[in-house]
């Protein structure tokens, strides 16, 4: 149940060999339990893809399109509906034809989070959410070679299920909502922005 857009219309120059076709790619989800199905939407119809090498079954992975390298980046997810299961911590890239598993020197562990590509800084940002022990709060960046944990002075409160997207005009990654980690897992409606150095909460009224 991760969606990613291959080669958006305003992405950078194509690599040697050309750009992958512009389409929406879906990977994983739940069909009774986690699945490894992969589908592609071309604006008219859905087509199932069956590459011989692919990530394992999962739901709630993070996925974003690296515009500089023309790759969909997929990270982690949960391999089963069982509550006690450890989150996955693998990193995969889809070039429009094949999946490649990456083996970075360091990576987030025990984290399920949303991904967004920061076009200005050419990194994929992960805001960490659910861990085995509950909601989490951590910020990581993938540069195509390795993951690097960022330790800003201010972090959004721990949560699961927050949404992440990149604001092209203002060159910031925007985080919204999710479920808080306090008793009752209350719904959050806060808005935060990441500029590559720090998180800043934006007070929006009404909301």
C-alpha positions in Angstrom: 0.0 0.0 0.0 2.8 2.4 -0.9 2.2 4.7 -3.9 4.9 6.4 -5.9 4.9 8.4 -9.1 7.6 7.4 -11.7 9.2 10.3 -13.5 7.0 13.3 -12.7 6.6 15.7 -15.6 8.9 18.3 -14.1 11.6 15.9 -13.0 15.2 16.5 -13.9 17.1 15.3 -17.0 16.9 11.6 -17.8 19.8 9.3 -17.2 21.6 7.4 -20.0 19.1 5.0 -21.5 16.1 7.3 -21.0 13.5 7.9 -18.3 11.1 5.3 -17.1 7.5 5.8 -18.4 5.4 8.2 -16.3 3.0 6.2 -14.2 1.9 5.5 -10.6 3.4 2.5 -8.9 1.7 0.6 -6.1 3.6 -2.0 -4.0 2.4 -4.1 -1.1 -0.7 -3.8 1.1 -3.0 -6.3 2.8 -4.9 -9.2 1.2 -5.7 -11.1 4.4 -2.1 -10.4 5.5 0.8 -8.5 3.9 1.2 -9.0 0.2 4.1 -8.5 -2.3 1.8 -7.5 -5.2 2.9 -4.7 -7.5 0.6 -2.7 -9.8 1.1 0.2 -12.2 -1.5 2.9 -13.2 -0.9 4.7 -16.5 -3.8 7.1 -16.3 -6.2 4.7 -18.0 -5.9 1.3 -16.4 -4.1 -0.7 -13.7 -1.6 -3.4 -14.8 -0.1 -6.0 -12.4 3.7 -6.2 -12.6 5.6 -9.4 -11.8 9.3 -8.6 -11.7 11.4 -11.8 -10.8 13.2 -10.0 -8.0 11.2 -7.8 -5.7 10.8 -6.7 -2.0 9.2 -9.2 0.3 5.5 -9.0 1.3 4.7 -6.0 3.5 2.2 -3.2 4.2 2.8 0.4 5.2 6.2 0.8 3.5 7.5 4.3 2.7 8.0 5.2 -1.0 9.1 8.3 -2.9 10.6 9.1 -6.3 14.2 10.2 -6.4 14.1 12.8 -9.2 17.8 13.2 -9.6 18.5 9.5 -10.0 15.1 8.6 -11.5 14.4 5.8 -9.0 11.5 4.9 -6.8 12.9 4.4 -3.3 11.0 2.0 -1.0 11.9 1.6 2.7 10.7 -0.8 5.3 7.1 -1.5 6.3 5.5 -4.3 8.3 5.7 -7.9 7.2 2.6 -9.1 9.0 -0.5 -8.1 10.9 0.9 -9.6 14.0 1.4 -6.9 16.6 4.7 -8.2 18.0 6.5 -8.4 14.6 9.6 -6.3 14.0 9.3 -3.7 11.2 11.4 -4.3 8.1 14.5 -2.1 7.6 15.4 -2.8 4.0 15.9 -0.3 1.2 14.9 -1.0 -2.4 15.0 1.0 -5.6 12.8 0.6 -8.8 14.2 1.9 -12.1 11.0 1.2 -14.1 12.2 -2.2 -15.1 13.8 -4.0 -12.1 14.1 -3.8 -8.3 17.5 -3.5 -6.7 18.1 -4.0 -3.0 20.6 -1.5 -1.6 23.0 -2.3 1.3 23.8 1.0 3.0 26.4 1.2 5.8 23.7 2.4 8.2 19.9 2.5 8.1 16.9 3.2 10.3 15.9 0.1 12.4 12.6 -0.6 14.0 11.0 2.3 12.2 8.0 2.6 9.9 7.6 6.0 8.4 6.6 8.2 5.5 9.0 9.2 2.7 9.2 12.4 0.6 11.9 13.5 -1.8 13.6 16.9 -1.1 14.2 18.2 -4.6 16.4 21.1 -3.4 18.8 19.0 -1.5 18.5 15.7 -3.5 17.7 13.5 -0.6 14.8 11.3 0.4 13.5 12.2 3.8 12.1 9.7 6.2 10.1 10.8 9.3 10.1 7.7 11.5 6.9 6.6 13.0 5.8 3.2 14.4 8.4 1.1 16.2 7.9 -2.3 18.0 7.5 -0.4 21.2 5.0 2.2 19.9 5.1 5.4 18.0 8.5 7.0 17.4 10.1 10.3 16.3 13.2 10.2 14.2 14.4 11.9 11.0 16.6 10.2 8.4 17.8 11.1 4.9 18.8 8.8 2.0 21.2 10.2 -0.5 21.3 7.2 -2.8 24.3 5.6 -1.0 23.5 5.5 2.7 21.0 6.7 5.3 22.0 9.4 7.7 20.1 10.2 10.9 19.5 13.8 11.5 19.3 15.2 15.1 17.5 18.6 14.8 17.0 20.7 17.9 13.2 20.4 17.5 11.3 17.3 16.4 7.6 16.7 15.9 6.0 14.6 18.7 6.1 10.8 18.3 3.3 9.5 16.1 2.3 6.7 13.7 0.8 7.2 10.2 1.8 10.8 9.5 1.7 12.1 5.9 4.8 13.6 4.3 5.1 15.6 1.1 7.5 18.1 -0.5 6.5 21.8 -1.1 8.3 22.7 -4.3 7.6 26.4 -4.1 8.9 26.9 -0.5 11.5 24.1 -0.6 10.4 22.3 2.6 9.1 18.9 3.5 5.7 19.1 5.1 4.4 16.6 7.7 0.8 16.4 8.8 -1.1 14.5 11.4 -1.0 10.9 12.4 -1.8 9.1 15.6 -0.2 10.2 18.9 1.7 7.8 21.1 -0.1 8.8 24.4 -2.8 6.7 25.9 -5.7 6.2 23.5 -3.6 7.0 20.3 -5.4 10.3 19.8 -5.5 11.8 16.3 -3.1 14.6 15.6 -3.8 17.5 13.3 -0.5 19.4 13.6 1.6 20.7 10.7 5.4 20.6 10.6 8.0 21.7 8.1 11.5 20.3 7.6 14.0 22.6 5.8 17.0 20.3 6.1 18.2 21.7 9.4 15.3 21.8 11.7 11.6 21.0 12.1 9.3 24.0 12.6 5.7 23.7 13.7 3.2 25.8 11.6 0.1 26.9 13.5 -2.8 26.8 11.0 -6.2 28.2 11.8 -8.8 27.0 11.3 -8.0 23.3 11.0 
